[in-house]
Short mmCIF file of N, CA, C and O in Angstrom, two decimals:
data_model
loop_
_atom_site.label_atom_id
_atom_site.label_comp_id
_atom_site.label_asym_id
_atom_site.label_seq_id
_atom_site.Cartn_x
_atom_site.Cartn_y
_atom_site.Cartn_z
N UNK A 65 28.31 -11.78 -28.51
CA UNK A 65 27.95 -10.84 -27.45
C UNK A 65 27.00 -11.54 -26.48
O UNK A 65 26.00 -12.11 -26.88
N UNK A 66 27.29 -11.50 -25.21
CA UNK A 66 26.42 -12.16 -24.22
C UNK A 66 25.42 -11.18 -23.64
O UNK A 66 25.66 -9.98 -23.57
N UNK A 67 24.29 -11.74 -23.21
CA UNK A 67 23.25 -10.91 -22.61
C UNK A 67 23.61 -10.60 -21.16
O UNK A 67 24.19 -11.44 -20.48
N UNK A 68 23.27 -9.40 -20.68
CA UNK A 68 23.55 -9.09 -19.27
C UNK A 68 22.68 -9.96 -18.36
O UNK A 68 21.59 -10.36 -18.72
N UNK A 69 23.20 -10.26 -17.18
CA UNK A 69 22.45 -11.08 -16.23
C UNK A 69 21.25 -10.31 -15.71
O UNK A 69 21.33 -9.12 -15.42
N UNK A 70 20.14 -11.01 -15.59
CA UNK A 70 18.92 -10.43 -15.05
C UNK A 70 19.07 -10.31 -13.53
O UNK A 70 19.59 -11.22 -12.89
N UNK A 71 18.57 -9.23 -12.92
CA UNK A 71 18.63 -9.10 -11.47
C UNK A 71 17.70 -10.10 -10.77
O UNK A 71 17.84 -10.35 -9.60
N UNK A 72 16.74 -10.70 -11.49
CA UNK A 72 15.81 -11.69 -10.95
C UNK A 72 15.99 -13.00 -11.70
O UNK A 72 15.45 -13.17 -12.78
N UNK A 73 16.73 -13.94 -11.15
CA UNK A 73 16.91 -15.23 -11.81
C UNK A 73 15.56 -15.91 -12.04
O UNK A 73 14.70 -15.90 -11.15
N UNK A 74 15.35 -16.46 -13.21
CA UNK A 74 14.05 -17.02 -13.57
C UNK A 74 13.64 -18.16 -12.64
O UNK A 74 12.47 -18.31 -12.31
N UNK A 75 14.57 -19.00 -12.21
CA UNK A 75 14.21 -20.10 -11.31
C UNK A 75 13.71 -19.58 -9.98
O UNK A 75 12.74 -20.08 -9.42
N UNK A 76 14.35 -18.57 -9.47
CA UNK A 76 13.96 -17.98 -8.20
C UNK A 76 12.58 -17.34 -8.33
O UNK A 76 11.72 -17.51 -7.47
N UNK A 77 12.38 -16.61 -9.40
CA UNK A 77 11.11 -15.93 -9.61
C UNK A 77 9.97 -16.94 -9.73
O UNK A 77 8.91 -16.76 -9.14
N UNK A 78 10.18 -18.02 -10.49
CA UNK A 78 9.15 -19.04 -10.63
C UNK A 78 8.82 -19.69 -9.29
O UNK A 78 7.67 -19.99 -9.01
N UNK A 79 9.82 -19.87 -8.45
CA UNK A 79 9.60 -20.50 -7.16
C UNK A 79 8.86 -19.63 -6.17
O UNK A 79 8.12 -20.11 -5.32
N UNK A 80 9.03 -18.33 -6.25
CA UNK A 80 8.46 -17.41 -5.27
C UNK A 80 7.14 -16.81 -5.73
O UNK A 80 6.32 -16.42 -4.91
N UNK A 81 6.91 -16.77 -7.03
CA UNK A 81 5.72 -16.10 -7.56
C UNK A 81 4.43 -16.69 -7.01
O UNK A 81 3.54 -15.94 -6.60
N UNK A 82 4.32 -18.01 -6.97
CA UNK A 82 3.07 -18.61 -6.46
C UNK A 82 2.86 -18.26 -4.99
O UNK A 82 1.72 -18.02 -4.57
N UNK A 83 3.93 -18.21 -4.21
CA UNK A 83 3.80 -17.84 -2.80
C UNK A 83 3.32 -16.40 -2.65
O UNK A 83 2.52 -16.09 -1.77
N UNK A 84 3.82 -15.52 -3.50
CA UNK A 84 3.40 -14.12 -3.46
C UNK A 84 1.92 -13.97 -3.80
O UNK A 84 1.19 -13.22 -3.15
N UNK A 85 1.48 -14.70 -4.80
CA UNK A 85 0.07 -14.65 -5.19
C UNK A 85 -0.80 -15.21 -4.07
O UNK A 85 -1.83 -14.62 -3.72
N UNK A 86 -0.40 -16.33 -3.50
CA UNK A 86 -1.19 -16.91 -2.41
C UNK A 86 -1.26 -15.98 -1.21
O UNK A 86 -2.29 -15.86 -0.55
N UNK A 87 -0.16 -15.30 -0.91
CA UNK A 87 -0.17 -14.35 0.22
C UNK A 87 -1.12 -13.20 -0.06
O UNK A 87 -1.84 -12.74 0.82
N UNK A 88 -1.15 -12.73 -1.29
CA UNK A 88 -2.06 -11.65 -1.67
C UNK A 88 -3.51 -12.10 -1.53
O UNK A 88 -4.36 -11.37 -1.03
N UNK A 89 -3.80 -13.33 -1.95
CA UNK A 89 -5.16 -13.85 -1.86
C UNK A 89 -5.58 -14.15 -0.43
O UNK A 89 -6.77 -14.23 -0.13
N UNK A 90 -4.64 -14.30 0.48
CA UNK A 90 -4.97 -14.54 1.88
C UNK A 90 -5.70 -13.34 2.49
O UNK A 90 -6.46 -13.50 3.46
N UNK A 91 -5.51 -12.16 1.91
CA UNK A 91 -6.20 -10.96 2.41
C UNK A 91 -7.65 -10.91 1.97
O UNK A 91 -8.41 -10.09 2.45
N UNK A 92 -8.05 -11.76 1.04
CA UNK A 92 -9.43 -11.81 0.57
C UNK A 92 -9.47 -11.93 -0.94
O UNK A 92 -8.45 -11.81 -1.62
N UNK A 93 -10.65 -12.17 -1.48
CA UNK A 93 -10.78 -12.33 -2.93
C UNK A 93 -10.37 -11.06 -3.68
O UNK A 93 -10.61 -9.95 -3.20
N UNK A 94 -9.78 -11.25 -4.81
CA UNK A 94 -9.35 -10.11 -5.62
C UNK A 94 -9.20 -10.55 -7.07
O UNK A 94 -9.33 -11.74 -7.38
N UNK A 95 -8.94 -9.64 -7.97
CA UNK A 95 -8.79 -9.93 -9.39
C UNK A 95 -7.34 -9.81 -9.80
O UNK A 95 -6.52 -9.27 -9.07
N UNK A 96 -7.03 -10.33 -10.98
CA UNK A 96 -5.66 -10.38 -11.47
C UNK A 96 -4.92 -9.05 -11.47
O UNK A 96 -3.76 -8.98 -11.09
N UNK A 97 -5.60 -7.99 -11.89
CA UNK A 97 -4.94 -6.69 -11.94
C UNK A 97 -4.54 -6.22 -10.55
O UNK A 97 -3.45 -5.69 -10.34
N UNK A 98 -5.39 -6.45 -9.57
CA UNK A 98 -5.07 -6.07 -8.19
C UNK A 98 -3.90 -6.88 -7.65
O UNK A 98 -3.06 -6.35 -6.93
N UNK A 99 -3.88 -8.16 -8.01
CA UNK A 99 -2.75 -9.00 -7.58
C UNK A 99 -1.46 -8.47 -8.17
O UNK A 99 -0.44 -8.36 -7.49
N UNK A 100 -1.49 -8.13 -9.45
CA UNK A 100 -0.28 -7.62 -10.12
C UNK A 100 0.18 -6.30 -9.51
O UNK A 100 1.39 -6.07 -9.37
N UNK A 101 -0.74 -5.45 -9.12
CA UNK A 101 -0.35 -4.17 -8.52
C UNK A 101 0.30 -4.36 -7.16
O UNK A 101 1.23 -3.65 -6.82
N UNK A 102 -0.21 -5.30 -6.39
CA UNK A 102 0.34 -5.53 -5.04
C UNK A 102 1.67 -6.20 -5.14
O UNK A 102 2.55 -6.03 -4.36
#
C-alpha cells in the first residue's frame, strides 16, 4: 500500500521555509511562537 502524496513536497517546503521566516523577521524582532502563527 502506498502513502498518499503530500500537498506540500518536502523539498519545496525546505527551500521556502527559511525565506518565510526571514520575511517575518523583517517586520521586527519576534519569538518562535509568533513566527509559527504568522
